Structures are given as structure tokens and as C-alpha cells.
mmCIF file with all atom_site columns, C-alpha atoms in Angstrom:
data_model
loop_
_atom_site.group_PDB
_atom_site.id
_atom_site.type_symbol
_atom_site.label_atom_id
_atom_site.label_alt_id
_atom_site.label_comp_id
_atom_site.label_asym_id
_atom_site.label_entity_id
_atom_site.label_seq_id
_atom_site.pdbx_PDB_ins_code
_atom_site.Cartn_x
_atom_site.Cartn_y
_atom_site.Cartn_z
_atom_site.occupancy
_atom_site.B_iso_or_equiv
_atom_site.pdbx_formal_charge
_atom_site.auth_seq_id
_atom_site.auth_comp_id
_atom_site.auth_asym_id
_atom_site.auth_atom_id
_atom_site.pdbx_PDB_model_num
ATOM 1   C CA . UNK T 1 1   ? -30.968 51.786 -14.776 1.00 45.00 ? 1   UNK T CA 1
ATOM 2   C CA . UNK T 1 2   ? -28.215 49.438 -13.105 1.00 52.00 ? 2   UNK T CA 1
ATOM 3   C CA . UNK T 1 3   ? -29.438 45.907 -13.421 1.00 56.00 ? 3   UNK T CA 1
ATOM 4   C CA . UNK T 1 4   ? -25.940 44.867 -11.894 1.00 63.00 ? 4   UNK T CA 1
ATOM 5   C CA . UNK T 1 5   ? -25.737 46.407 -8.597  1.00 89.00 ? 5   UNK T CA 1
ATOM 6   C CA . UNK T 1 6   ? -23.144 44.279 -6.941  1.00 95.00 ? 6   UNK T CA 1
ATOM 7   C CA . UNK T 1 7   ? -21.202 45.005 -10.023 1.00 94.00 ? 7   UNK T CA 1
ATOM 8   C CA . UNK T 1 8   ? -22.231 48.764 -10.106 1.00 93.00 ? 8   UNK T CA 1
ATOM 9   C CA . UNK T 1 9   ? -20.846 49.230 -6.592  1.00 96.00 ? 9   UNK T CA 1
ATOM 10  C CA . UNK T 1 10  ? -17.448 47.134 -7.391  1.00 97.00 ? 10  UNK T CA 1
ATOM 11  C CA . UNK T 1 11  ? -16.505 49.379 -11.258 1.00 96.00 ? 11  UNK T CA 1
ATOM 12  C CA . UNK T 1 12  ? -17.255 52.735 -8.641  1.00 95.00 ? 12  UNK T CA 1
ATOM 13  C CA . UNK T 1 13  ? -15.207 50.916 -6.044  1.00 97.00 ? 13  UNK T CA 1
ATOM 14  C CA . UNK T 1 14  ? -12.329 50.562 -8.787  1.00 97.00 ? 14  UNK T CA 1
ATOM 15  C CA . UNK T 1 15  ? -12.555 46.706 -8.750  1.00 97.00 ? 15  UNK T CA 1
ATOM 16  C CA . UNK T 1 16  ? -13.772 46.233 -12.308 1.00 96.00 ? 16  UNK T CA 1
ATOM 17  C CA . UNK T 1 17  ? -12.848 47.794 -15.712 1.00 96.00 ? 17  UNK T CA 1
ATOM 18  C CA . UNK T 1 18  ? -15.041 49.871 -17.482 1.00 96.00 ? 18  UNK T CA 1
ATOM 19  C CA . UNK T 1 19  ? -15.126 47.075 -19.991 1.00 96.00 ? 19  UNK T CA 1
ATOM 20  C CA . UNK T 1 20  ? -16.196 44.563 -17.689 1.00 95.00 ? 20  UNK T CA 1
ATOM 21  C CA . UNK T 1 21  ? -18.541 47.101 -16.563 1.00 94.00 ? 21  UNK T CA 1
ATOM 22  C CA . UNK T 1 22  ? -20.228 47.508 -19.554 1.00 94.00 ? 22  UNK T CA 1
ATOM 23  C CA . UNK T 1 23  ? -20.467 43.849 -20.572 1.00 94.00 ? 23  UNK T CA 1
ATOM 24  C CA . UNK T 1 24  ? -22.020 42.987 -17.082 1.00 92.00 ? 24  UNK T CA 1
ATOM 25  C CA . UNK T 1 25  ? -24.521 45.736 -17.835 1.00 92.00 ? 25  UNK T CA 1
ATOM 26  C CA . UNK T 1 26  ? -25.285 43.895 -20.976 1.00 94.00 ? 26  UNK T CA 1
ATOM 27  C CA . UNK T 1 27  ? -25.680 40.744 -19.308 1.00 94.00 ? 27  UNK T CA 1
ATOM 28  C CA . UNK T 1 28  ? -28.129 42.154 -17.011 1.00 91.00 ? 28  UNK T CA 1
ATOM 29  C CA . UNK T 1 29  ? -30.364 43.065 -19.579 1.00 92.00 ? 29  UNK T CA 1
ATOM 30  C CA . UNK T 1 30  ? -30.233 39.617 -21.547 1.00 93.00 ? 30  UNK T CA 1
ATOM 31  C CA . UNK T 1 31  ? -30.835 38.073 -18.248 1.00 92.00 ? 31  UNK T CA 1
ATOM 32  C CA . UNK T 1 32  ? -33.694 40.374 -16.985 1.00 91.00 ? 32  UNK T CA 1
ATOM 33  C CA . UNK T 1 33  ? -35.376 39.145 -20.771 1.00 94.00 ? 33  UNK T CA 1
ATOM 34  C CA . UNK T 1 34  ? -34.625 35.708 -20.134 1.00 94.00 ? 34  UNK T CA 1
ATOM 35  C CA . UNK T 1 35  ? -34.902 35.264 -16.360 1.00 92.00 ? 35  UNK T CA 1
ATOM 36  C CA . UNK T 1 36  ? -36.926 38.300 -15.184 1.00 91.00 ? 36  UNK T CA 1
ATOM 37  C CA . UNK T 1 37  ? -37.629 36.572 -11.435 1.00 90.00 ? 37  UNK T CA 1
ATOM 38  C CA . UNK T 1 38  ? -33.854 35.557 -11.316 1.00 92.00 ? 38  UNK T CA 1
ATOM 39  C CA . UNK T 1 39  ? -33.511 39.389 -11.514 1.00 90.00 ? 39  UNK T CA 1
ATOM 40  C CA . UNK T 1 40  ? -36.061 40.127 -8.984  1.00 89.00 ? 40  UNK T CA 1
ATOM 41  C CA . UNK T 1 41  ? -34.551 38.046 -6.425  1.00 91.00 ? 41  UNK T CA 1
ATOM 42  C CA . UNK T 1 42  ? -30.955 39.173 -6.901  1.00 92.00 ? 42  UNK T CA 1
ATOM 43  C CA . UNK T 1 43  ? -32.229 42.648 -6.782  1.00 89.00 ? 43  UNK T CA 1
ATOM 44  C CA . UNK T 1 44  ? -33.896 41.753 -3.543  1.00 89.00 ? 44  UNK T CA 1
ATOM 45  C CA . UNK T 1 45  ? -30.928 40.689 -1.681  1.00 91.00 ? 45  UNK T CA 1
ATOM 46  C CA . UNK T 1 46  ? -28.145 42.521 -3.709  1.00 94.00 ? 46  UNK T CA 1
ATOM 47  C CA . UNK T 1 47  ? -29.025 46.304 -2.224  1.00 93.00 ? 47  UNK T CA 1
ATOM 48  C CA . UNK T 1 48  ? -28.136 44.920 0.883   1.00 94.00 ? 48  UNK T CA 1
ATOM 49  C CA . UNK T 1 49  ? -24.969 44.026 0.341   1.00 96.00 ? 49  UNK T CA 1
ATOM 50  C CA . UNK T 1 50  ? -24.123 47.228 -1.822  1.00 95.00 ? 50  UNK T CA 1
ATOM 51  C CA . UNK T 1 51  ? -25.455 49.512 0.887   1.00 95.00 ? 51  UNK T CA 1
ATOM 52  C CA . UNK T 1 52  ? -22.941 47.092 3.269   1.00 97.00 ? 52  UNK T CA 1
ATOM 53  C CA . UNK T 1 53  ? -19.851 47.607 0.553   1.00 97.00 ? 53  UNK T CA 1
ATOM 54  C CA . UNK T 1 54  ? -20.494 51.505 0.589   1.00 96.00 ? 54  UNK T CA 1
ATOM 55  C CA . UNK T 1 55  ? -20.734 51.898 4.565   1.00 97.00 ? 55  UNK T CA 1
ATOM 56  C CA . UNK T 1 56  ? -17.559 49.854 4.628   1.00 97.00 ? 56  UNK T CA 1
ATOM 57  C CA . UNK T 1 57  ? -15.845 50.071 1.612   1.00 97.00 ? 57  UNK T CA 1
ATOM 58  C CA . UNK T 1 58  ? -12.412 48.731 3.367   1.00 97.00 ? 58  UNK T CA 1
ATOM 59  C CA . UNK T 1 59  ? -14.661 45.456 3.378   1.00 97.00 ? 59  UNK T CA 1
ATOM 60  C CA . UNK T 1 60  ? -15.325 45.680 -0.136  1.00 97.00 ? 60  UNK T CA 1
ATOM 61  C CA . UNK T 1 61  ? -11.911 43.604 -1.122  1.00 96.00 ? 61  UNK T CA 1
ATOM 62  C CA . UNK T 1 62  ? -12.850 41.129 0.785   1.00 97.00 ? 62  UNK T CA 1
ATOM 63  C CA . UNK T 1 63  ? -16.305 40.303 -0.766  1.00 96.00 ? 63  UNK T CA 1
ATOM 64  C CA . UNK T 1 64  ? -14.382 40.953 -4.398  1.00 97.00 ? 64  UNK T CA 1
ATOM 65  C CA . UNK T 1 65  ? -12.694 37.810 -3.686  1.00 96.00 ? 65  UNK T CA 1
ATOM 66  C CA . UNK T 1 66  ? -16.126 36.006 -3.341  1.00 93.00 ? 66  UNK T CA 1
ATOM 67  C CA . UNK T 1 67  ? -18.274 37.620 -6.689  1.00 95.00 ? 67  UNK T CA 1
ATOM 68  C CA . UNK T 1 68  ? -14.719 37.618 -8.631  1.00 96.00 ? 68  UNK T CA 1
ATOM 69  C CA . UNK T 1 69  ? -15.096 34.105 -9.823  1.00 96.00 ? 69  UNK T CA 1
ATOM 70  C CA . UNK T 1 70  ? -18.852 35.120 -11.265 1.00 94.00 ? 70  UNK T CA 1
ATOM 71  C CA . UNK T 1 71  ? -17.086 38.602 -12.712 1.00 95.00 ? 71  UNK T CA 1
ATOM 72  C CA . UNK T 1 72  ? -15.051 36.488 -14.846 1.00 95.00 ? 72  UNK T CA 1
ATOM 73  C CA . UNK T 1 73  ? -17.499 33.787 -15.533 1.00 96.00 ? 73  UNK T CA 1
ATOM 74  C CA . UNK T 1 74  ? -19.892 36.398 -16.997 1.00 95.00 ? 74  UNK T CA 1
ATOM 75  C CA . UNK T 1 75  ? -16.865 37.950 -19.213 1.00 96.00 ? 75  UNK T CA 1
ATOM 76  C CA . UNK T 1 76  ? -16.504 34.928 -20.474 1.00 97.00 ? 76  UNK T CA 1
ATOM 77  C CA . UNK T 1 77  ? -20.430 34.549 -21.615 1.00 96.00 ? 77  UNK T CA 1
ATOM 78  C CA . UNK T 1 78  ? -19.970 37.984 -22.970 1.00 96.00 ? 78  UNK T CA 1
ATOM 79  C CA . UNK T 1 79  ? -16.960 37.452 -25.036 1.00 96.00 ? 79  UNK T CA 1
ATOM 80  C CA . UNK T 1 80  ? -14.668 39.441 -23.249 1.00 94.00 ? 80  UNK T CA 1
ATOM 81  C CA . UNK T 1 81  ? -12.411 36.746 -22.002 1.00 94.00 ? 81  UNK T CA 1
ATOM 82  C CA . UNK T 1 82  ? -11.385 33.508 -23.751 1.00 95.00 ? 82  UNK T CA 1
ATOM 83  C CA . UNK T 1 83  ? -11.807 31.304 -20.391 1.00 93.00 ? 83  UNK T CA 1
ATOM 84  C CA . UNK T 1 84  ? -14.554 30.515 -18.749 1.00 92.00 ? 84  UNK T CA 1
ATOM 85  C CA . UNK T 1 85  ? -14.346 30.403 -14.587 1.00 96.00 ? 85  UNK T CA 1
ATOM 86  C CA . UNK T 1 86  ? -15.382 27.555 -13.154 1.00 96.00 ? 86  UNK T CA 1
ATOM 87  C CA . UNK T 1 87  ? -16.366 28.347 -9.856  1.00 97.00 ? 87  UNK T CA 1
ATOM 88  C CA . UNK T 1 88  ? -18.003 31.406 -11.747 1.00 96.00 ? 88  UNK T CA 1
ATOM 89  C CA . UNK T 1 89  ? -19.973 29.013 -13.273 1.00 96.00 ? 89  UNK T CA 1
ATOM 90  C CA . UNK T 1 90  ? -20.751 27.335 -10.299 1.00 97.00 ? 90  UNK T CA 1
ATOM 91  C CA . UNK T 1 91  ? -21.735 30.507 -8.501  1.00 95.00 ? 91  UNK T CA 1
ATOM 92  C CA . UNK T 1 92  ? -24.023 31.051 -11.695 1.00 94.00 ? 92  UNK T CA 1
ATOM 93  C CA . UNK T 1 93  ? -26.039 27.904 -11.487 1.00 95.00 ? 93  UNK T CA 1
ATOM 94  C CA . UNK T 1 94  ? -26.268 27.988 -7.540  1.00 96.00 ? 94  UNK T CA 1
ATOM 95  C CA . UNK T 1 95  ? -27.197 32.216 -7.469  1.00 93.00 ? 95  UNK T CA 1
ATOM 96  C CA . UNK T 1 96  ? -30.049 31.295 -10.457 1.00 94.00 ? 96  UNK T CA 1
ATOM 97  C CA . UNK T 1 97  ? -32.126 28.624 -8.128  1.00 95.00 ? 97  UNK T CA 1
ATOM 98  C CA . UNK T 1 98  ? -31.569 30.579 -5.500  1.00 93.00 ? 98  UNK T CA 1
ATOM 99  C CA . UNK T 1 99  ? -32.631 33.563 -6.731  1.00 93.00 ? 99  UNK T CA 1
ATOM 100 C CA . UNK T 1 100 ? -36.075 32.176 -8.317  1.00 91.00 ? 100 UNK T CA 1
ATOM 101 C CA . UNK T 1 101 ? -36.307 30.488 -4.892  1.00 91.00 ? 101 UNK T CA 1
ATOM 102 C CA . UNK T 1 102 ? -36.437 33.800 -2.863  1.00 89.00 ? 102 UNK T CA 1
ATOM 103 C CA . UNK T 1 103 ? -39.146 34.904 -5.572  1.00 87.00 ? 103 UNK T CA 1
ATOM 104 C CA . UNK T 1 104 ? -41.478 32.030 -5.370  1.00 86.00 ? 104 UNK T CA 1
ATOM 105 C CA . UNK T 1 105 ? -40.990 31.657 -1.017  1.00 84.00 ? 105 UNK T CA 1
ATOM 106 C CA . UNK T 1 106 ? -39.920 34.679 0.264   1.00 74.00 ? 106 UNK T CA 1
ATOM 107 C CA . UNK T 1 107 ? -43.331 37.182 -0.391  1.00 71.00 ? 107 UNK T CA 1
ATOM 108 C CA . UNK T 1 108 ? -41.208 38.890 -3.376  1.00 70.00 ? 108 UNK T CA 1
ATOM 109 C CA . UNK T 1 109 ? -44.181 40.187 -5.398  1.00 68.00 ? 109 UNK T CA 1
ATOM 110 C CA . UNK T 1 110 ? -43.530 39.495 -9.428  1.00 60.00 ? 110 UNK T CA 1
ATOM 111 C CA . UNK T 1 111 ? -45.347 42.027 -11.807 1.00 57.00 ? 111 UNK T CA 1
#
């Protein structure tokens, strides 16, 4: 199961490495543990924009430059680059409230 999907749709779009790939995969996982309703609410919103990136894949460069910043923040957590992104980091903090905020307001049922 793809926990990433933004991600998932940007490595088969040729925008990501395998590598970075794999580590966002694993950061999905640790934050699906740690954060299950961060998950839920990313999940909730994210389909939308993959299902956007596949209809229009010319498109899909343009959002790369917007989740790019997060791409490299989350290498970074995952050890697979030695610099943390700011605005990545940013993007992090700003995607986690919202995220939980979509779960508790928006009717997204938790199990």
C-alpha cells in the first residue's frame, strides 16, 4: 500500500529517485504510527490532486515546484540528505495542523 500518494504519482512521473521513493515510503509508515489522523486527512485531499497530476501530467512540473521543498525536507528526516529544507519544514508543520484539522471538522470518519 502507497501511504505517499503525492509522492507515488511524482517517482511514476520521473520527478523523484527511486531512493527518495523508498525513503518517503518509509516515512509514511512512521508517520501513519505516529500521526494516524495526519494520514487520514492527507489521504483525503491528496487523491485529488494525484488524479489532477495524472489527467494532466504536463501540469505535474508545475506542482513539483510546490511539494519539492517537503521532498527534500523529508530526505533530510530520513537520512538521505545532509540538509534540511526549510520551507520543507515549514510545509511540514503547516500540512500536519492542517491535516488533523480536516479530520476533526471536515466529517472524515477515524477508525
Amino acid at each position: 500500500m502507497s501511504l505517499k500518494i503525492i509522492c507515488g504519482e511524482l517517482y511514476r512521473q520521473g520527478f523523484l529517485s527511486e531512493e527518495v521513493w523508498a525513503a518517503d515510503q518509509e516515512f509514511g509508515k512512521l508517520l501513519y504510527k505516529s500521526h494516524p489522523r495526519v494520514m487520514l486527512g492527507y489521504t483525503y485531499w491528496a487523491r485529488n490532486v494525484v488524479k489532477y497530476m495524472k489527467n494532466n501530467p504536463s501540469h505535474t512540473k508545475y506542482l513539483y515546484r510546490f511539494f519539492k521543498p517537503w521532498t527534500e525536507h523529508m530526505s533530510y528526516i530520513m537520512g538521505i540528505t545532509p540538509k534540511r529544507n526549510l520551507v520543507g519544514n515549514i510545509t511540514q508543520k503547516i500540512g500536519y495542523k492542517m491535516n488533523k484539522y480536516l479530520v476533526s471538522n471536515a466529517g472524515i470518519e477515524y477508525a
